[in-house]
Coordinates of C-alpha atoms in Angstrom, one line a residue:
X1 CA -19.4 -23.5 16.3
X2 CA -19.5 -27.3 16.4
X3 CA -18.4 -27.3 12.7
X4 CA -15.4 -25.2 13.6
X5 CA -14.5 -27.5 16.5
X6 CA -14.9 -30.6 14.3
X7 CA -12.6 -29.0 11.7
X8 CA -10.0 -28.4 14.4
X9 CA -10.4 -32.0 15.7
X10 CA -10.0 -33.4 12.2
X11 CA -6.9 -31.3 11.4
X12 CA -5.1 -32.0 14.7
X13 CA -6.1 -35.7 14.9
X14 CA -3.4 -37.6 16.7
X15 CA -0.5 -35.4 15.6
X16 CA -0.2 -33.1 18.7
X17 CA 2.2 -35.4 20.4
X18 CA 4.5 -35.5 17.4
X19 CA 4.4 -31.7 17.1
X20 CA 5.3 -31.4 20.8
X21 CA 8.3 -33.7 20.5
X22 CA 9.5 -32.1 17.3
X23 CA 8.8 -28.6 18.5
X24 CA 7.2 -27.6 15.3
X25 CA 3.7 -27.0 14.0
X26 CA 3.1 -27.5 10.3
X27 CA 3.0 -24.0 8.6
X28 CA 0.4 -25.2 6.1
X29 CA -1.9 -26.0 9.0
X30 CA -1.5 -22.6 10.5
X31 CA -2.0 -20.8 7.2
X32 CA -5.2 -22.8 6.6
X33 CA -6.6 -22.1 10.0
X34 CA -5.7 -18.5 9.6
X35 CA -7.5 -18.4 6.2
X36 CA -10.5 -20.1 7.7
X37 CA -10.7 -17.3 10.3
X38 CA -10.1 -19.7 13.2
X39 CA -6.9 -18.1 14.6
X40 CA -8.7 -14.8 15.3
X41 CA -12.3 -15.7 15.3
X42 CA -13.6 -12.5 17.0
X43 CA -12.7 -10.4 13.9
X44 CA -15.9 -9.3 12.3
X45 CA -17.1 -10.7 9.0
X46 CA -16.4 -7.5 7.2
X47 CA -12.7 -8.0 7.7
X48 CA -12.9 -11.7 6.8
X49 CA -13.4 -13.1 10.3
X50 CA -16.0 -15.3 11.9
X51 CA -17.5 -12.5 14.0
X52 CA -17.7 -14.6 17.1
X53 CA -18.3 -13.0 20.5
X54 CA -16.0 -13.6 23.4
X55 CA -18.0 -16.6 24.6
X56 CA -18.1 -18.3 21.2
X57 CA -14.4 -17.7 20.6
X58 CA -13.7 -18.9 24.1
X59 CA -15.3 -22.2 23.5
X60 CA -13.3 -22.6 20.3
X61 CA -10.1 -21.7 22.2
X62 CA -10.9 -24.2 24.9
X63 CA -11.4 -26.9 22.4
X64 CA -8.1 -26.1 20.8
X65 CA -6.5 -26.1 24.2
X66 CA -7.8 -29.6 24.9
X67 CA -6.1 -30.8 21.7
X68 CA -2.8 -29.0 21.6
X69 CA -1.7 -26.1 23.8
X70 CA 1.0 -25.1 21.3
X71 CA -1.7 -24.6 18.6
X72 CA -3.9 -22.7 21.1
X73 CA -0.9 -20.5 21.9
X74 CA -0.7 -19.5 18.3
X75 CA -4.4 -18.8 18.3
X76 CA -3.9 -16.5 21.3
X77 CA -1.0 -14.7 19.6
X78 CA -3.0 -14.2 16.4
X79 CA -6.1 -13.1 18.3
X80 CA -4.0 -10.6 20.4
X81 CA -2.5 -9.1 17.2
X82 CA -5.9 -8.7 15.6
X83 CA -7.5 -7.3 18.8
X84 CA -4.6 -4.8 19.1
X85 CA -5.1 -3.6 15.5
X86 CA -8.8 -3.4 16.0
X87 CA -8.6 -1.3 19.2
X88 CA -5.5 0.8 18.5
X89 CA -5.5 1.1 14.7
X90 CA -7.4 3.4 12.5
X91 CA -9.9 2.5 9.7
X92 CA -7.2 2.0 7.1
X93 CA -5.0 0.0 9.3
X94 CA -7.8 -2.3 10.3
X95 CA -8.8 -2.8 6.7
X96 CA -5.2 -3.7 5.7
X97 CA -4.0 -5.8 8.6
X98 CA -7.1 -7.6 9.7
X99 CA -7.8 -8.9 6.2
X100 CA -4.3 -10.2 6.1
X101 CA -4.7 -11.9 9.5
X102 CA -7.9 -13.6 8.3
X103 CA -6.3 -14.4 4.9
X104 CA -3.5 -16.7 6.0
X105 CA -0.9 -14.3 7.3
X106 CA 0.4 -15.0 10.8
X107 CA 1.3 -12.6 13.5
X108 CA 3.1 -12.4 16.9
X109 CA 3.0 -9.7 19.6
X110 CA 6.2 -8.5 21.2
X111 CA 6.0 -7.3 24.8
X112 CA 8.6 -8.7 27.1
X113 CA 12.3 -7.8 27.3
X114 CA 15.1 -9.0 29.4
X115 CA 14.5 -6.4 32.1
X116 CA 10.9 -5.5 31.3
X117 CA 8.3 -8.1 31.9
X118 CA 5.7 -6.9 34.3
X119 CA 7.7 -3.7 34.8
X120 CA 6.8 -1.8 31.7
X121 CA 8.8 1.3 32.9
X122 CA 12.0 -0.7 32.1
X123 CA 11.1 -1.3 28.4
X124 CA 14.0 -0.2 26.1
X125 CA 12.5 -0.8 22.6
X126 CA 12.3 2.6 20.8
X127 CA 10.2 3.7 17.9
X128 CA 11.2 7.0 16.4
X129 CA 9.8 8.9 13.4
X130 CA 12.0 10.2 10.6
X131 CA 9.7 11.9 8.0
X132 CA 7.5 9.2 6.4
X133 CA 9.5 6.4 8.1
X134 CA 9.4 4.8 11.5
X135 CA 12.6 3.3 12.9
X136 CA 12.5 0.5 15.4
X137 CA 15.4 -0.5 17.7
X138 CA 15.2 -3.1 20.5
X139 CA 15.1 -6.7 21.7
X140 CA 12.1 -8.8 22.7
X141 CA 12.2 -12.2 24.4
X142 CA 9.9 -15.2 24.5
X143 CA 7.6 -13.9 21.8
X144 CA 5.0 -16.6 21.2
X145 CA 4.5 -17.6 17.5
X146 CA 7.2 -15.3 16.3
X147 CA 9.0 -18.2 14.6
X148 CA 6.0 -18.5 12.3
X149 CA 4.9 -14.9 12.0
X150 CA 4.7 -12.7 8.9
X151 CA 3.9 -9.6 11.0
X152 CA 5.4 -8.6 14.4
X153 CA 3.2 -6.3 16.4
X154 CA 5.9 -4.6 18.5
X155 CA 5.3 -2.4 21.6
X156 CA 7.9 0.3 22.4
X157 CA 8.4 3.8 23.5
X158 CA 8.7 7.0 21.5
X159 CA 11.2 9.8 22.2
X160 CA 8.6 11.7 24.3
X161 CA 8.1 8.7 26.6
X162 CA 4.7 7.8 25.2
X163 CA 3.9 4.3 24.0
X164 CA 3.9 3.1 20.4
X165 CA 2.7 0.0 18.6
X166 CA 4.2 -0.7 15.2
X167 CA 3.6 -3.6 12.8
X168 CA 6.9 -4.8 11.4
X169 CA 7.2 -7.4 8.6
X170 CA 9.2 -10.3 9.9
X171 CA 11.4 -10.2 6.8
X172 CA 12.2 -6.5 7.1
X173 CA 15.9 -5.6 6.9
X174 CA 17.4 -5.4 10.4
X175 CA 15.0 -8.0 12.0
X176 CA 16.5 -11.1 13.5
X177 CA 14.4 -14.0 14.9
X178 CA 16.0 -16.6 17.1
X179 CA 13.9 -19.5 18.4
X180 CA 13.9 -20.2 22.1
X181 CA 15.8 -23.6 22.3
X182 CA 13.9 -26.5 23.9
X183 CA 11.2 -24.6 25.8
X184 CA 9.7 -26.6 28.6
X185 CA 6.0 -25.8 27.8
X186 CA 4.1 -25.3 24.6
X187 CA 7.1 -26.5 22.7
X188 CA 5.7 -26.1 19.2
X189 CA 4.3 -22.6 19.7
X190 CA 7.2 -20.9 18.0
X191 CA 8.6 -19.0 20.9
X192 CA 11.4 -16.7 19.8
X193 CA 13.6 -13.8 20.7
X194 CA 13.4 -10.8 18.4
X195 CA 16.1 -8.3 17.5
X196 CA 15.4 -5.0 15.8
X197 CA 18.4 -3.1 14.5
X198 CA 17.4 0.2 13.0
X199 CA 14.4 -1.4 11.3
X200 CA 12.7 1.0 8.9
X201 CA 9.0 0.7 8.1
X202 CA 6.5 3.2 6.7
X203 CA 5.2 5.6 9.3
X204 CA 1.7 4.2 8.5
X205 CA 2.8 0.9 10.2
X206 CA 2.6 2.8 13.6
X207 CA -0.9 2.1 14.9
X208 CA -2.9 5.3 15.1
X209 CA -3.6 5.0 18.8
X210 CA 0.1 5.3 19.6
X211 CA 1.0 8.2 21.8
X212 CA -1.0 7.1 24.7
X213 CA 0.7 5.8 27.9
X214 CA 2.5 2.5 27.3
X215 CA 0.7 0.7 30.2
X216 CA -2.7 1.6 28.6
X217 CA -1.7 0.3 25.2
X218 CA -0.4 -2.9 26.7
X219 CA -3.5 -3.4 28.7
X220 CA -5.6 -3.3 25.6
X221 CA -3.7 -6.3 24.1
X222 CA -3.4 -8.2 27.4
X223 CA -7.2 -8.1 27.9
X224 CA -7.6 -10.4 25.0
X225 CA -4.6 -12.5 25.8
X226 CA -5.7 -13.2 29.4
X227 CA -9.2 -14.2 28.2
X228 CA -7.7 -16.6 25.6
X229 CA -5.3 -18.1 28.1
X230 CA -8.1 -18.7 30.6
X231 CA -10.2 -20.6 28.1
X232 CA -7.1 -22.5 27.0
X233 CA -6.5 -23.6 30.6
X234 CA -10.1 -24.8 30.7
X235 CA -9.2 -26.9 27.7
X236 CA -6.2 -28.3 29.5
X237 CA -8.4 -29.3 32.4
X238 CA -11.0 -30.9 30.2
X239 CA -8.3 -33.0 28.5
X240 CA -6.8 -34.0 31.9
X241 CA -10.2 -34.9 33.3
X242 CA -11.0 -37.0 30.3
X243 CA -7.7 -38.8 30.3
X244 CA -7.7 -39.4 34.1
X245 CA -11.3 -40.7 34.3
X246 CA -10.8 -43.0 31.3
X247 CA -7.6 -44.5 32.8
X248 CA -9.2 -44.8 36.3
X249 CA -12.2 -46.8 34.8
X250 CA -10.1 -49.1 32.7
X251 CA -7.0 -49.8 34.9
X252 CA -7.5 -52.4 37.6
X253 CA -5.6 -52.7 40.9
X254 CA -6.3 -55.0 43.8
X255 CA -9.2 -56.6 42.0
X256 CA -11.1 -53.4 41.1
X257 CA -10.8 -50.4 38.8
X258 CA -8.7 -47.5 40.1
X259 CA -11.8 -45.4 40.2
X260 CA -13.1 -47.7 43.0
X261 CA -10.4 -46.6 45.3
X262 CA -11.4 -43.6 47.4
X263 CA -8.1 -41.7 47.2
X264 CA -8.1 -42.0 43.4
X265 CA -11.8 -41.1 43.2
X266 CA -10.9 -38.0 45.3
X267 CA -8.4 -36.9 42.7
X268 CA -11.0 -37.3 40.0
X269 CA -13.5 -35.3 42.0
X270 CA -10.9 -32.5 42.5
X271 CA -10.1 -32.5 38.7
X272 CA -13.7 -32.2 37.7
X273 CA -14.3 -29.5 40.3
X274 CA -11.4 -27.5 39.0
X275 CA -12.7 -27.8 35.5
X276 CA -16.2 -26.6 36.5
X277 CA -14.8 -23.6 38.5
X278 CA -12.6 -22.6 35.5
X279 CA -15.6 -22.9 33.2
X280 CA -17.8 -20.7 35.2
X281 CA -15.2 -18.0 35.6
X282 CA -14.4 -18.1 31.9
X283 CA -18.1 -17.9 31.0
X284 CA -18.6 -15.0 33.4
X285 CA -15.6 -13.0 32.0
X286 CA -16.7 -13.5 28.4
X287 CA -20.3 -12.6 29.2
X288 CA -19.1 -9.3 30.6
X289 CA -16.9 -8.7 27.5
X290 CA -19.9 -9.4 25.2
X291 CA -22.0 -7.1 27.3
X292 CA -19.4 -4.3 27.3
X293 CA -19.3 -4.3 31.1
X294 CA -16.6 -2.2 32.8
X295 CA -16.2 -5.2 35.2
X296 CA -14.8 -7.3 32.3
X297 CA -11.2 -6.5 33.0
X298 CA -11.2 -7.6 36.6
X299 CA -13.3 -10.7 35.7
X300 CA -10.7 -11.6 33.1
X301 CA -7.8 -11.3 35.5
X302 CA -9.7 -13.5 37.9
X303 CA -10.5 -16.1 35.3
X304 CA -6.9 -16.3 34.0
X305 CA -5.5 -16.5 37.5
X306 CA -7.8 -19.2 38.7
X307 CA -7.9 -21.2 35.5
X308 CA -4.1 -21.2 35.2
X309 CA -3.5 -22.3 38.8
X310 CA -6.2 -25.0 38.6
X311 CA -4.8 -26.2 35.3
X312 CA -1.4 -26.6 36.8
X313 CA -2.7 -28.4 39.8
X314 CA -5.1 -30.5 37.7
X315 CA -2.4 -31.6 35.4
X316 CA -0.4 -32.8 38.4
X317 CA -3.4 -34.7 39.6
X318 CA -3.9 -36.4 36.2
X319 CA -0.3 -37.3 36.1
X320 CA -0.6 -38.9 39.5
X321 CA -3.7 -40.9 38.4
X322 CA -2.1 -42.2 35.2
X323 CA 1.3 -42.8 36.8
X324 CA 3.7 -44.4 34.3
X325 CA 1.0 -44.6 31.6
X326 CA 1.1 -40.8 31.3
X327 CA 4.8 -40.3 31.8
X328 CA 5.7 -40.6 28.2
X329 CA 7.0 -37.6 26.2
X330 CA 4.2 -36.1 24.2
X331 CA 1.4 -37.9 26.0
X332 CA -1.5 -35.5 26.5
X333 CA -1.1 -35.5 30.3
X334 CA 2.6 -35.2 30.2
X335 CA 2.2 -32.2 27.8
X336 CA -0.4 -30.7 30.0
X337 CA 1.9 -31.0 33.1
X338 CA 4.5 -28.8 31.3
X339 CA 2.2 -26.5 29.4
X340 CA 0.0 -25.6 32.3
X341 CA 2.9 -24.4 34.4
X342 CA 3.8 -21.9 31.6
X343 CA 0.2 -20.5 31.8
X344 CA 0.8 -19.4 35.4
X345 CA 3.6 -17.2 34.1
X346 CA 2.5 -15.7 30.7
X347 CA 0.1 -12.8 30.2
X348 CA 0.7 -11.7 33.8
X349 CA 2.1 -14.1 36.4
X350 CA 0.1 -15.5 39.2
X351 CA 1.8 -13.0 41.5
X352 CA 0.9 -10.1 39.3
X353 CA -2.7 -11.3 39.1
X354 CA -3.0 -11.5 42.8
X355 CA -1.7 -8.0 43.2
X356 CA -4.3 -6.7 40.7
X357 CA -7.0 -8.6 42.5
X358 CA -5.9 -7.3 45.8
X359 CA -6.1 -3.7 44.5
X360 CA -9.6 -4.4 43.3
X361 CA -10.6 -5.9 46.7
X362 CA -9.1 -2.8 48.5
X363 CA -11.1 -0.5 46.3
X364 CA -14.5 -2.1 47.1
X365 CA -16.7 -0.1 49.4
X366 CA -16.6 -1.1 53.1

């Protein structure tokens, strides 16, 4: 694992700020990381992956998040695509698609629509079968990494109302990809809207587990996404804690370092506390996944919810400590301030997380 983290550190270097300002990650970087297996590190070695467990992959994800949240977002997208194929695809589909995803091909996962975010019953994307062909019609919004993707893993409904997941080549006829202009967070993550106009693909591109209820299929993919986002938020907190403490030790005011002032020291204490809380919840959720525990799903919702809210609050604290020193476009704290807010929205908003946790609490024995 340290070698993988060192590789990430070396490849990112001091370039994350420039990527954020330009809104673009180098494609050759993403292809290399994909071919190294780092974008979906839980894929087993037989399919060309690193075979990491949830905990090992989580630490790698957190490290990426501490360097560049846009890059970490692409890792989350690739990992979700691979996880979806692994859990919903059959043996042949796993063999074909997973080896591509660990060989340099990039992927994005399309869930959300204009009227269908958390409300899956409002989804309008349709997948119908015509002989040996599947036809996809619909529109997806804010699809992370879609601007870079070779494969689009698209969720939709079949004519009988059951769910479907289909892998669509991004260059297929009838596919249109429009980048989200000037996103406020994770600017270089390749967010895009997707349009499918009678897109025809081989019926074998429809993952074998299709036909189940759409919420069940979506939950499979979101389980990975929420875990990844939680660890990514831990990375944001680590970066903010490091930046704030370094600044507070070196910047002097009224004849002493900022860290010597009690109110500033309080901010640092709160930042470190938030980091530690997020770390313990991420570790707990990943341990349950690695153990195959049925409690892993709830633990993941909890980890994502708490880590995202702590990251948003922690980034604000770091911005307060650095003041004008951190108020520069592309600065790691300025990026964190924008990126962390987005984490409270994606893969299930904070409000949806609280509702899910409330249902869990209500189901506990009295």
